[in-house]
XYZ file of N, CA and C in Angstrom:
807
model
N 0.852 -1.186 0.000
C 0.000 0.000 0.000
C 0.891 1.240 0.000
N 0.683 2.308 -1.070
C 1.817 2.918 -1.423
C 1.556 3.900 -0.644
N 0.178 4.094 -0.335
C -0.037 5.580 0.560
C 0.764 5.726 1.939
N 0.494 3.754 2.512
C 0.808 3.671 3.765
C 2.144 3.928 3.906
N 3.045 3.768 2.883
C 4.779 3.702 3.064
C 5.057 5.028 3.006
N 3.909 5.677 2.510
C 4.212 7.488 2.320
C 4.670 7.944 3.411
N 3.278 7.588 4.425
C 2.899 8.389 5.603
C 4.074 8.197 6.010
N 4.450 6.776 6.053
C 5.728 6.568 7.591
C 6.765 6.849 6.869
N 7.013 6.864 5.294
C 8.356 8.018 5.453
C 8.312 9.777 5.774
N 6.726 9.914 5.124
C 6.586 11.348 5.958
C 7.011 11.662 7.638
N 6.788 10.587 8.122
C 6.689 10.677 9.976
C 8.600 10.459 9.946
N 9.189 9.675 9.421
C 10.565 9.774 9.833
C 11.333 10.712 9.259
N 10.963 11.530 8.294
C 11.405 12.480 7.611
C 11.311 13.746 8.770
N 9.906 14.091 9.437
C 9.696 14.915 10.315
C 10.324 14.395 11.191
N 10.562 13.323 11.861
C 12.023 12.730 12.932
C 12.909 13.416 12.958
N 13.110 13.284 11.408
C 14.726 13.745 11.715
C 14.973 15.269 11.253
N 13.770 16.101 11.407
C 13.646 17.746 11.573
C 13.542 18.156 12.369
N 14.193 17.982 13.872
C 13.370 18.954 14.811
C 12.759 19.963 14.900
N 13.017 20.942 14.098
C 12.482 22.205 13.660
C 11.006 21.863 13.533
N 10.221 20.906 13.496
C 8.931 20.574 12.989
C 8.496 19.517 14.365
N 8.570 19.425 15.146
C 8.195 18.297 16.596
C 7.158 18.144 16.656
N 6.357 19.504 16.500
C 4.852 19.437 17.290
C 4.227 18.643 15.887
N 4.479 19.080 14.371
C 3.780 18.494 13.073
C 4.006 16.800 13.152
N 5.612 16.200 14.087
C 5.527 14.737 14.034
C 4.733 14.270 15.037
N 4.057 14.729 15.743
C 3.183 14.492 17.099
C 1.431 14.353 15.888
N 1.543 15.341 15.422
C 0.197 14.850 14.734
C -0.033 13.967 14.224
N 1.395 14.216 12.744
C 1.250 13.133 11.556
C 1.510 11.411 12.193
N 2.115 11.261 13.233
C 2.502 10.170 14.137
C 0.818 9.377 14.661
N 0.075 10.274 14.569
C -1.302 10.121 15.649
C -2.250 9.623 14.041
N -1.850 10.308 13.033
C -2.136 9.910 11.569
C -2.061 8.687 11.137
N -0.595 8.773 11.613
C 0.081 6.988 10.778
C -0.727 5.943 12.080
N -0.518 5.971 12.881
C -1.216 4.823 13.957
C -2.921 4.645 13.546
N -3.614 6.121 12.797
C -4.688 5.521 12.591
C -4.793 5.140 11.058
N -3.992 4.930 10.393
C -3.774 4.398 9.019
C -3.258 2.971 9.040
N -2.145 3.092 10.031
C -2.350 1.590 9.831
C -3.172 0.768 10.572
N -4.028 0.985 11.630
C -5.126 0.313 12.118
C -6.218 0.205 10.740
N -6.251 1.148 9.757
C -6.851 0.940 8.890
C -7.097 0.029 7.978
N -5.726 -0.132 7.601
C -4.914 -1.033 6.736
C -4.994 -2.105 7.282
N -5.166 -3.439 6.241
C -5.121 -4.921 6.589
C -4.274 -5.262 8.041
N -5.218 -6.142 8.532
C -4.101 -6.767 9.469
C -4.634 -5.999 10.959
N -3.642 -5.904 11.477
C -3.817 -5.140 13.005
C -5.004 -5.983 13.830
N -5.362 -7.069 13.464
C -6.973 -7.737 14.877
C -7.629 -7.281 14.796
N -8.606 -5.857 13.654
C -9.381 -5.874 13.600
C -10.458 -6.391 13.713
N -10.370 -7.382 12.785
C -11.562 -8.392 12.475
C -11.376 -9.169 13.793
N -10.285 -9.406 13.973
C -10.330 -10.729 15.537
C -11.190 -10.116 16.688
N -10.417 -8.840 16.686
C -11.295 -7.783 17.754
C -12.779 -7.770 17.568
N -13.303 -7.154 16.497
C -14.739 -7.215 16.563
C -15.645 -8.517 16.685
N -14.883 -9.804 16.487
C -15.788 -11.004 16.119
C -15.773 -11.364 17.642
N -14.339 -10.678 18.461
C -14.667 -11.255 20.091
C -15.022 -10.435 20.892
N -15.735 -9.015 20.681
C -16.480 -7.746 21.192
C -17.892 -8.641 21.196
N -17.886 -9.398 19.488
C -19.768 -9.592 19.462
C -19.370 -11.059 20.417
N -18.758 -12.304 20.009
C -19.038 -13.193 20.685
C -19.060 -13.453 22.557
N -18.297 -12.329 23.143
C -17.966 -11.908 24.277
C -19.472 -11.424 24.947
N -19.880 -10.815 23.960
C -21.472 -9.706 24.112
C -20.738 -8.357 24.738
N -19.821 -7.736 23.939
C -18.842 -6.692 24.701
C -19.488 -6.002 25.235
N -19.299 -4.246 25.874
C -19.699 -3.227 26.309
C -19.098 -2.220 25.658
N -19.226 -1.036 25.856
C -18.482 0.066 25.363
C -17.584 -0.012 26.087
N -17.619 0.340 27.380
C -16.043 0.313 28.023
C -15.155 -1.107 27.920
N -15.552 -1.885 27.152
C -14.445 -2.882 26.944
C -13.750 -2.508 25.736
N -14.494 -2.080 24.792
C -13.662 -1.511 23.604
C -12.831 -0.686 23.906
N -13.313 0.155 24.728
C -12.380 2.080 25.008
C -10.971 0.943 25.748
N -11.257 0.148 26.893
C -10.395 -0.971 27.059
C -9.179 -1.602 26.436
N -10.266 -2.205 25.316
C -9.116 -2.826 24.593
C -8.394 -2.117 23.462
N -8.671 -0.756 23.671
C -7.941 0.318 22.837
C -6.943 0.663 23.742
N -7.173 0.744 24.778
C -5.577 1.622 25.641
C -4.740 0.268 26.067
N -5.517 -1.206 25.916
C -4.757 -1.773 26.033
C -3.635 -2.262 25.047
N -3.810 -2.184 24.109
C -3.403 -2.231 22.651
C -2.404 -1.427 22.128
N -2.561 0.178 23.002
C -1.983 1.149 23.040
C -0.695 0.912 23.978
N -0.818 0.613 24.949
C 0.242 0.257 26.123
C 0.840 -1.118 25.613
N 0.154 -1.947 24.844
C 1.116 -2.893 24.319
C 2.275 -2.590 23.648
N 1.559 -1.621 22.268
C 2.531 -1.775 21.493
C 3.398 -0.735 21.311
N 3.618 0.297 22.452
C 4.822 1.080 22.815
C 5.522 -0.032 23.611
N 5.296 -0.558 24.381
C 6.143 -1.044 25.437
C 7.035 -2.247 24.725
N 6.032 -3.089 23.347
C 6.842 -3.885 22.597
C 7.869 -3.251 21.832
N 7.296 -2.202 21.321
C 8.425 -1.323 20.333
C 9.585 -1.050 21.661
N 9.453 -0.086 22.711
C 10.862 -0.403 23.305
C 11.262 -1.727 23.656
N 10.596 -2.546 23.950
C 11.999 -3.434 24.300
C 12.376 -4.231 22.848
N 12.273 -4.017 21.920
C 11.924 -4.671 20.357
C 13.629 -3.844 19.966
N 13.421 -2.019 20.168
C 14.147 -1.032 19.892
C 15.390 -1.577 20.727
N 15.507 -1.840 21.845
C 16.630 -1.604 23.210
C 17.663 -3.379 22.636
N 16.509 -4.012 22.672
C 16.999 -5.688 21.963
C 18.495 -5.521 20.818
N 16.970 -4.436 19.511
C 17.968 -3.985 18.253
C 19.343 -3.701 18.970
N 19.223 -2.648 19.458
C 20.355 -1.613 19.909
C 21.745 -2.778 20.298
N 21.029 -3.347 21.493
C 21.711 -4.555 22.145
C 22.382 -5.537 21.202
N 21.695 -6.064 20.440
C 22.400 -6.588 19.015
C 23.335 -5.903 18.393
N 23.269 -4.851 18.190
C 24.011 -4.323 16.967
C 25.352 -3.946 17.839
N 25.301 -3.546 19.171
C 26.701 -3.543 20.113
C 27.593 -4.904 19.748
N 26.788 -5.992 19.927
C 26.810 -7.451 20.322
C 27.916 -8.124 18.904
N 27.385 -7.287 17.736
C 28.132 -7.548 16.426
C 26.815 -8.378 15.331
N 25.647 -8.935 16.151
C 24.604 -9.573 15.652
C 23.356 -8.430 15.250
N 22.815 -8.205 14.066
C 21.619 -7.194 13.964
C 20.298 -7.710 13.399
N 20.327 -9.160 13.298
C 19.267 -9.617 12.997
C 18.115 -9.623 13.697
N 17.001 -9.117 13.621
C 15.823 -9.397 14.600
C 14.638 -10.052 14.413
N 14.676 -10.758 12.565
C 13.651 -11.144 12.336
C 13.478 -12.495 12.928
N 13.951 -13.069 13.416
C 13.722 -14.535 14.478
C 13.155 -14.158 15.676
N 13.082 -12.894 15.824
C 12.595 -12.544 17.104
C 11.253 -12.063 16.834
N 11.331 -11.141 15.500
C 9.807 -10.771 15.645
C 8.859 -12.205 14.900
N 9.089 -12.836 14.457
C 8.206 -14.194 13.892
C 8.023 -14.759 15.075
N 8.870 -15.015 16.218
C 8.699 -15.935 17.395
C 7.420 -15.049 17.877
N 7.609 -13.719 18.082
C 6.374 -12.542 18.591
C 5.161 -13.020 17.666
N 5.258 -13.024 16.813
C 3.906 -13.600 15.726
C 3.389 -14.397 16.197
N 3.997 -15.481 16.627
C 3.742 -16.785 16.731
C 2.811 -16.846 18.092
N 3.578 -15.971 19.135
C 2.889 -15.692 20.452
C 1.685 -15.489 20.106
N 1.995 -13.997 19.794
C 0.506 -13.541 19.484
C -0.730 -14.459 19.205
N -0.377 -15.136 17.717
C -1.083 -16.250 17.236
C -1.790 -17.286 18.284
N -1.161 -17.924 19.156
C -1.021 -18.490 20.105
C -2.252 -17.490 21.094
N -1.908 -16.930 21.541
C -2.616 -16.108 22.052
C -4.115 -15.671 21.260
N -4.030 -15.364 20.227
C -5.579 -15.358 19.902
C -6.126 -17.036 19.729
N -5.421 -17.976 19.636
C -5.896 -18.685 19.448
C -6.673 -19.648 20.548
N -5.992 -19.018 21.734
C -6.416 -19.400 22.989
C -8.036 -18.846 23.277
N -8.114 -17.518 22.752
C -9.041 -16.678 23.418
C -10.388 -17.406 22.133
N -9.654 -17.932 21.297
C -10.748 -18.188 20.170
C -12.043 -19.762 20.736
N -10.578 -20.372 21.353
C -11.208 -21.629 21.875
C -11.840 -21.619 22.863
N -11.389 -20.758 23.902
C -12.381 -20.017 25.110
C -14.072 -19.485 24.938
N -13.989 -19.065 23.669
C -15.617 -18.527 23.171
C -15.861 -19.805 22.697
N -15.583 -20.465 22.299
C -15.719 -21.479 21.841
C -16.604 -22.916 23.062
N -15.788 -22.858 23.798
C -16.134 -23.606 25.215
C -17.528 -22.593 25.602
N -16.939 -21.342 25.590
C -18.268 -20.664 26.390
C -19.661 -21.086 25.859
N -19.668 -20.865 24.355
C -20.850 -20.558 23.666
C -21.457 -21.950 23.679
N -20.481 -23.725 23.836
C -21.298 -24.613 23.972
C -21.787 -24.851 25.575
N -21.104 -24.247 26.115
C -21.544 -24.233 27.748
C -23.127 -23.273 27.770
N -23.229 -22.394 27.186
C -24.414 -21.500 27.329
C -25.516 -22.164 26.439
N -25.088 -22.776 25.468
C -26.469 -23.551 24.774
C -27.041 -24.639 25.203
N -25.452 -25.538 26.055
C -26.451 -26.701 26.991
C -27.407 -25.911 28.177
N -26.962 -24.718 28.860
C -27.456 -24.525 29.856
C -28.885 -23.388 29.745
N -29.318 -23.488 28.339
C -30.234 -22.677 27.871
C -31.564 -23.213 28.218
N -31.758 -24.583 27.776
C -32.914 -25.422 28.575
C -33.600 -25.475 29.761
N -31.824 -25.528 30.484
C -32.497 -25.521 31.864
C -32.828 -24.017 32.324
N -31.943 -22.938 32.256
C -32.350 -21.566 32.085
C -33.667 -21.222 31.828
N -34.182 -22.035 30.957
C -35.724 -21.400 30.224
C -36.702 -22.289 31.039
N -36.447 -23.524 31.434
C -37.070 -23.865 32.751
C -37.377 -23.557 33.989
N -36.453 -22.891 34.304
C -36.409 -22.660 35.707
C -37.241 -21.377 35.630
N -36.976 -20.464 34.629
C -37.611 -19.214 34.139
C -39.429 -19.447 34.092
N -39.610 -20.252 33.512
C -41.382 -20.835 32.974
C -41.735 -20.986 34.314
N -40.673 -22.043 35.190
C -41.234 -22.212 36.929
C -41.634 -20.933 37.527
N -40.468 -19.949 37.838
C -40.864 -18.782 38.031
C -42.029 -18.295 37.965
N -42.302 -18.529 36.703
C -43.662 -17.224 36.141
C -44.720 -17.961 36.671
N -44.931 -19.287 36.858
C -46.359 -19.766 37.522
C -46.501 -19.543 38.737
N -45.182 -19.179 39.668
C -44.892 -19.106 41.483
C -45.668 -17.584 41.389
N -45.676 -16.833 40.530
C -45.654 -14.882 41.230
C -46.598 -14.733 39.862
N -48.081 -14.921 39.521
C -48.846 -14.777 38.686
C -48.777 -12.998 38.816
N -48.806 -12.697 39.591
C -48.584 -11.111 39.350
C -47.462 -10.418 39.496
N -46.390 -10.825 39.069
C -45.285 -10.135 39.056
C -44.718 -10.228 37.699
N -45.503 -10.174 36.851
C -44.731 -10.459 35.519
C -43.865 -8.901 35.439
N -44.144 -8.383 35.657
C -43.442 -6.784 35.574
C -41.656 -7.124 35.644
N -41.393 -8.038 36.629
C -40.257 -8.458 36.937
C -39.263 -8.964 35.804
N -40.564 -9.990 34.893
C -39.408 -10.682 34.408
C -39.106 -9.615 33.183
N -39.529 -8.399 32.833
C -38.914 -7.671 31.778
C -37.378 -7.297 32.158
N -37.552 -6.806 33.543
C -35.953 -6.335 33.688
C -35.092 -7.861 33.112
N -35.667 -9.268 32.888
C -34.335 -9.648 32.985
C -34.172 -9.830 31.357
N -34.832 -9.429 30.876
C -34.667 -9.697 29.218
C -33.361 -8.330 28.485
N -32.590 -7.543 29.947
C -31.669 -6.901 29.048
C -30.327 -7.695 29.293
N -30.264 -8.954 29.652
C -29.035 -9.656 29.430
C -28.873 -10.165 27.973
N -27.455 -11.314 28.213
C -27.234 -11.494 27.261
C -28.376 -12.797 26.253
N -28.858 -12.784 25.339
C -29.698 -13.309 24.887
C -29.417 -15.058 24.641
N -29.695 -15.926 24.798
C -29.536 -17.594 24.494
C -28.493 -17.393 23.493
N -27.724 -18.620 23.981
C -26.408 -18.665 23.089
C -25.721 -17.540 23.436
N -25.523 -16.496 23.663
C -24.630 -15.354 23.667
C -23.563 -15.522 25.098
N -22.292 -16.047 24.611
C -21.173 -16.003 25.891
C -21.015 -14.723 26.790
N -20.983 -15.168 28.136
C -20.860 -14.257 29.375
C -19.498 -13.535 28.910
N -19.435 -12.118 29.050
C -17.927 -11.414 28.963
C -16.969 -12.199 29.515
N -16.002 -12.082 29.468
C -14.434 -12.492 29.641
C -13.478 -11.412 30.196
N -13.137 -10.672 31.387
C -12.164 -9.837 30.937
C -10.842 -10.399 30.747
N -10.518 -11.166 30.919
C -9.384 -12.276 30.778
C -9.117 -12.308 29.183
N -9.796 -12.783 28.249
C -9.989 -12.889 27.002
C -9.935 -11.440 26.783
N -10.422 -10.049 26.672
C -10.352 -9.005 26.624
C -8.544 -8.475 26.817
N -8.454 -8.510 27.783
C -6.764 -8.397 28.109
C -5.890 -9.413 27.192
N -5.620 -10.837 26.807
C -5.516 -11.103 26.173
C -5.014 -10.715 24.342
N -6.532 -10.378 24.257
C -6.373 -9.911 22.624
C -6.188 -9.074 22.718
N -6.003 -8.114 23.671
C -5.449 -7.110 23.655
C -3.922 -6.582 23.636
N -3.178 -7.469 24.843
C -2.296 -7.685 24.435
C -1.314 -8.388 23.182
N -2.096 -9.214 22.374
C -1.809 -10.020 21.368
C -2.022 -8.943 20.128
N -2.744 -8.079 19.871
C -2.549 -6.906 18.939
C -1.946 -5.857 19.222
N -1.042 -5.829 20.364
C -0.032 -4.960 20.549
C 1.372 -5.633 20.582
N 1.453 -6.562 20.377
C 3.028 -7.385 20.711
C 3.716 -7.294 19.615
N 2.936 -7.407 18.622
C 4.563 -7.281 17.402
C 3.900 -5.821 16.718
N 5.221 -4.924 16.814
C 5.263 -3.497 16.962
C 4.790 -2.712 15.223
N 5.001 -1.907 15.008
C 5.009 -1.881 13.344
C 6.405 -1.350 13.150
N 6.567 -1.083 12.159
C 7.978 -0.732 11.491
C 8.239 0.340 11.382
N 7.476 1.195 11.049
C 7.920 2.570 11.248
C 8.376 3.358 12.710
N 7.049 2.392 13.593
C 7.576 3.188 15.280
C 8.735 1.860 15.701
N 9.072 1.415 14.929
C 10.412 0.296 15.913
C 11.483 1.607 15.290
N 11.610 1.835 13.972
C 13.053 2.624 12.991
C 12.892 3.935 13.758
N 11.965 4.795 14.341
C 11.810 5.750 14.821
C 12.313 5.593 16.246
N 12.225 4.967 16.964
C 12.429 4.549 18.311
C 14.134 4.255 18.372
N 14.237 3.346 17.510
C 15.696 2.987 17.326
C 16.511 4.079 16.797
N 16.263 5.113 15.978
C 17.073 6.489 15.701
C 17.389 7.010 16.691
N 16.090 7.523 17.532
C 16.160 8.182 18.886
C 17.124 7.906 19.540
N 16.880 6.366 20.052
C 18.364 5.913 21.009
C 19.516 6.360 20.005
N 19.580 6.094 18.752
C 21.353 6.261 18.472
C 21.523 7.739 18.252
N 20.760 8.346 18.255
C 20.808 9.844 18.357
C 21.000 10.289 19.717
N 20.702 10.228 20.302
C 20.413 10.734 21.556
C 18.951 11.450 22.097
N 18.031 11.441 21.150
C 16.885 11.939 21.256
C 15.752 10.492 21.648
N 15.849 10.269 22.707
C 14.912 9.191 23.014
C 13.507 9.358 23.426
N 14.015 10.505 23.911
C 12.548 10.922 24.901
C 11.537 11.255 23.522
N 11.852 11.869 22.662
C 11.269 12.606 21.796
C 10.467 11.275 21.139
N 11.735 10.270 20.221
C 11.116 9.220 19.852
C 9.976 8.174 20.508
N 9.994 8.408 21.305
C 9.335 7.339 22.656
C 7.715 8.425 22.633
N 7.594 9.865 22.613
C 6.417 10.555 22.313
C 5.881 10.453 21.511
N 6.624 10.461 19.857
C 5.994 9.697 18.709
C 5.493 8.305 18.665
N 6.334 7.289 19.174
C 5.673 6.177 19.330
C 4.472 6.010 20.216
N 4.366 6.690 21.566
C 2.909 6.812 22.416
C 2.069 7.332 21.246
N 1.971 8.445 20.375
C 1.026 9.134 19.328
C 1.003 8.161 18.611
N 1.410 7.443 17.984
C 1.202 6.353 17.205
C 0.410 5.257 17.721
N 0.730 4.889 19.237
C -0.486 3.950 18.864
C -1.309 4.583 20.422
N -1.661 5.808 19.984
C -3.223 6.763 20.327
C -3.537 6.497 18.964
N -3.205 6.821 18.030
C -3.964 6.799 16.667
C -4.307 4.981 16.533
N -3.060 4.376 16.553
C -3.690 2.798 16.429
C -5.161 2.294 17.283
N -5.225 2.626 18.635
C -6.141 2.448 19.757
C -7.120 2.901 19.139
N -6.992 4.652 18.928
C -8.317 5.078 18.819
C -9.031 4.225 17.686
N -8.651 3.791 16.693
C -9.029 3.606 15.408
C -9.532 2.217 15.689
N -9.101 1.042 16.429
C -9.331 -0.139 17.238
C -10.746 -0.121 17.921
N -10.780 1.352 18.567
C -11.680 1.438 19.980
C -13.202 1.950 18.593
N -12.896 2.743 18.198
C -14.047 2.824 16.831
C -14.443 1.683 16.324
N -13.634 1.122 15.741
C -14.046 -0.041 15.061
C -15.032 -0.818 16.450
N -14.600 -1.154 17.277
C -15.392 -2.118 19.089
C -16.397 -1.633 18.603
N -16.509 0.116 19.075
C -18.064 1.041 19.322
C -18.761 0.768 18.502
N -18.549 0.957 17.287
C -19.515 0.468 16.381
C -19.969 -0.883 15.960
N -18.947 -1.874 16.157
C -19.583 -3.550 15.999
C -20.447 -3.474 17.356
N -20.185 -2.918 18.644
C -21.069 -3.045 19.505
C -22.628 -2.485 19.924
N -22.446 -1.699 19.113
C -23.456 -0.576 18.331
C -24.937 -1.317 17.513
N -24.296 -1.857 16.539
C -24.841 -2.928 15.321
C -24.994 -4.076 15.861
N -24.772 -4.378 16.645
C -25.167 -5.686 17.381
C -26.245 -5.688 18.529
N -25.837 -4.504 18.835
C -26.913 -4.350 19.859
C -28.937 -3.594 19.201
N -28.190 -3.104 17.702
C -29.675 -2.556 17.153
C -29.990 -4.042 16.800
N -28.789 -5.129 16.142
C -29.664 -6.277 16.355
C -30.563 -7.103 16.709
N -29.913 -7.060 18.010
C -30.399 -8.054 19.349
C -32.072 -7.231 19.389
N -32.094 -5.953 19.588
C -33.249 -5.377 19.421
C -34.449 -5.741 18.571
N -33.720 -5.399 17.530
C -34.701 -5.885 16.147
C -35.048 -7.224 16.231
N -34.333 -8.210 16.817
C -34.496 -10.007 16.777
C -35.869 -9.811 17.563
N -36.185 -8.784 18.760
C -37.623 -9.553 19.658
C -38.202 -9.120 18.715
N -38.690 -8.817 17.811
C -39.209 -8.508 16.790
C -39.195 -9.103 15.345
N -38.637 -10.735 15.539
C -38.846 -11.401 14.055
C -37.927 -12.695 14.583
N -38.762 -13.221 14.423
C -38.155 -14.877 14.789
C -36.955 -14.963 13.964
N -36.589 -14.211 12.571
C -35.721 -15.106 11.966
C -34.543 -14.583 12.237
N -34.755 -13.252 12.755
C -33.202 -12.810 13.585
C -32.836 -13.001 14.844
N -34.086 -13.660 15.500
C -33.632 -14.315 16.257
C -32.889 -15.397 16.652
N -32.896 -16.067 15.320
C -32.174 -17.127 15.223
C -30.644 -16.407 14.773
N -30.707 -15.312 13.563
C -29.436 -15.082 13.502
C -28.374 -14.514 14.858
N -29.511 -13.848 15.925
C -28.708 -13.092 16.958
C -27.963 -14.403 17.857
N -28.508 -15.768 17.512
C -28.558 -16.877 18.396
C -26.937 -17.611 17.457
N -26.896 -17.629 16.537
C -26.050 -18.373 15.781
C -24.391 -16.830 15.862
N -24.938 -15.403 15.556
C -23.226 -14.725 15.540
C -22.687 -15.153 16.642
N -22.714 -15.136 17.622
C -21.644 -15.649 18.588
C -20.925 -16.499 18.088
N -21.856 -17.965 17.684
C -20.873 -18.835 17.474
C -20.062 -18.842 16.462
N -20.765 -17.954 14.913
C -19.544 -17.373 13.757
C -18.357 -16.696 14.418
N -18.829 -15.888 15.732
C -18.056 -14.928 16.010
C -16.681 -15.366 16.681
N -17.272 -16.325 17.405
C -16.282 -17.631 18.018
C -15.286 -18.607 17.096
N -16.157 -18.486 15.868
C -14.897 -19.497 14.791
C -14.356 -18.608 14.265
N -14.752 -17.509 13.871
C -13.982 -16.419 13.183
C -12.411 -16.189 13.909
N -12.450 -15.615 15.075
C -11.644 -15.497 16.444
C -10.644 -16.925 16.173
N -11.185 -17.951 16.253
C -10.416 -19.523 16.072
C -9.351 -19.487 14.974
N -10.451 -19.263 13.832
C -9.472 -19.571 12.530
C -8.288 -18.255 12.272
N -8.792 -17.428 12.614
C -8.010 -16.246 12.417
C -6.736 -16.510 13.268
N -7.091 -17.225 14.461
C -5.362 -17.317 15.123
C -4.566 -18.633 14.803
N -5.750 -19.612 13.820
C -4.777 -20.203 13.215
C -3.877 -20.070 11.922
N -4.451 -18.802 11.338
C -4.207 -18.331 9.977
C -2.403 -17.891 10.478
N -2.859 -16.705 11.374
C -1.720 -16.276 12.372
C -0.889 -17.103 12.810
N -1.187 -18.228 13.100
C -0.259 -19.228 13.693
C 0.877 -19.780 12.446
N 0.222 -20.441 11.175
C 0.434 -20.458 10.078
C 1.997 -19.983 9.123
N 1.103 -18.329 9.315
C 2.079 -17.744 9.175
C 3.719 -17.227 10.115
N 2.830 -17.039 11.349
C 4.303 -16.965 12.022
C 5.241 -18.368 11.765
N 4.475 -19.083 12.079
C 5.643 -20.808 12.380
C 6.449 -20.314 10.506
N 5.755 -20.440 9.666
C 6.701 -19.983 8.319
C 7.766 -19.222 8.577
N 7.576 -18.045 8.987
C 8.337 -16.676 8.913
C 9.554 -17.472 9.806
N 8.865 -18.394 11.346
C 10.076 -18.761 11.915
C 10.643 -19.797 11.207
N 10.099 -20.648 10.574
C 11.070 -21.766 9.781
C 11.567 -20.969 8.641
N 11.401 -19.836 8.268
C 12.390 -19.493 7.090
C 13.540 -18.311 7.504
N 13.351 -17.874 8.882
C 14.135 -16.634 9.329
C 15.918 -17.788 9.199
C-alpha cells in the first residue's frame, strides 16, 4: 500500500527535523490511525470477540488503551533488543519478531477456543435456564413486571464477557510493533533523542487504539440494534442466536491463519 509507506516516510522524515516536533506528534497520531486501517492489526479478531464476548463500550475504550500500552512497550523493548544486538556484532531481529507472531497467534488462538467452550456451555445450559424461568412465572402470577428487567441480558447462546480474554487480545494486537515506530524509536536511542522518539511512538499507537476502539463502538453498536430488532422477528432471532458462534470461529481460525504464518516466517528466518 503505497499511501501507507508514504505516511511513515513522511513521519521519519519529520524525525529527523526537529524544527517541525509538534507536526511529528500529529502526523505520528495519523500513521497509527492508518495503519489500524490497513489490513491486518486484529481488527476483524477484535470485533468477532467484542460480538461473541457480548462486549460493552467500556471494553472496547479498554481494549484500545490496552493495545496502546502494548505496542509502545513492545516497540521499546523490540528497539533496546535492536540496539543490544548491533553492540553485540549480531543485527538480525527477524527470528525474534516471527517468534512474537507466533505468540501472538497463540494467544488469539487461545481466546478463540475459550468462546468457543463458552458458547457450547451456554447452549447446553439454555434449557435448563428457560425452565427454571417458565417455573418462576407460575410461582408470582402477578409479578410479571419483573421478568422484563431480565430480558436486558445477554440473549440464548450469547457467551458471558471475559475480561481475561479481553486483556488477552489485547495484548496479542499490541506485541509485534510496526515498522515505522520500531526505525523511529531505534534512531532516537542512536541519536540521543529518546525521549522525543518514545512521544511519537505513544502518538502512534493513540492513533492505532483510537481507530481499534471505533471499530469495538460500532460492531457493539450494530449488534446491539440487532439483538433489538431479533424480539421482533423470529428469523433474527435465530441469527442473533447463531453470531456468537460465527463470532467464536472467526476469532479460532483467524489465530490459526496467524499461527500459520508466524511458524513460516520462523522456519524461514
Amino acid at each position: 500500500m503505497n499511501w501507507l509507506y508514504e505516511l511513515d516516510n513522511r513521519l521519519i522524515s519529520l524525525f529527523d527535523n526537529p524544527g517541525v516536533w509538534w507536526a511529528g506528534l500529529v502526523v505520528a497520531v495519523v500513521v497509527g490511525c492508518a495503519h489500524a486501517v490497513a489490513p491486518g492489526h486484529g481488527k476483524t479478531i477484535a470485533a468477532a470477540y467484542l460480538i461473541g464476548a457480548h462486549g460493552r463500550y467500556r471494553d472496547a475504550l479498554l481494549l484500545g488503551a490496552i493495545v496502546a500500552g502494548m505496542h509502545t512497550f513492545s516497540v521499546l523493548v523490540l528497539a533496546l533488543g535492536w540496539v543490544g544486538l548491533t553492540a553485540s556484532g549480531g543485527t538480525d531481529t527477524r527470528l525474534l519478531t516471527s517468534w512474537l507472531q507466533v505468540i501472538s497467534a497463540l494467544i488469539v488462538l487461545a481466546v478463540g477456543v475459550g468462546l468457543l467452550r463458552r458458547y457450547v456451555r451456554s447452549v447446553r445450559s439454555a434449557p435448563e435456564l428457560a425452565a427454571a424461568g417458565s417455573g418462576h412465572g407460575h410461582g408470582h402470577g402477578h409479578g410479571h413486571g419483573h421478568g422484563h428487567g431480565h430480558g436486558h441480558g445477554p440473549p440464548p447462546g450469547v457467551a458471558p464477557w471475559s475480561r481475561r480474554g479481553l486483556v488477552a487480545l489485547g495484548l496479542s494486537g499490541g506485541l509485534l510493533p510496526s515498522p515505522s515506530a520500531f526505525l523511529i524509536l531505534v534512531s532516537g536511542i542512536l541519536t540521543g533523542r529518546t525521549a522525543y522518539a518514545l512521544i511519537l511512538v505513544l502518538c502512534f499507537a493513540i492513533g492505532l487504539a483510537g481507530t481499534l476502539t471505533a471499530v469495538g463502538l460500532l460492531v457493539i453498536k450494530g449488534s446491539s440494534l440487532l439483538t433489538d430488532s431479533a424480539r421482533r422477528s423470529s428469523r433474527l432471532t435465530f441469527l442473533t442466536r447463531a453470531v456468537p458462534l460465527v463470532a467464536a470461529l472467526g476469532v479460532t481460525l483467524g489465530g490459526l491463519v496467524y499461527l500459520v504464518v508466524g511458524a513460516t516466517a520462523v522456519w524461514s528466518a
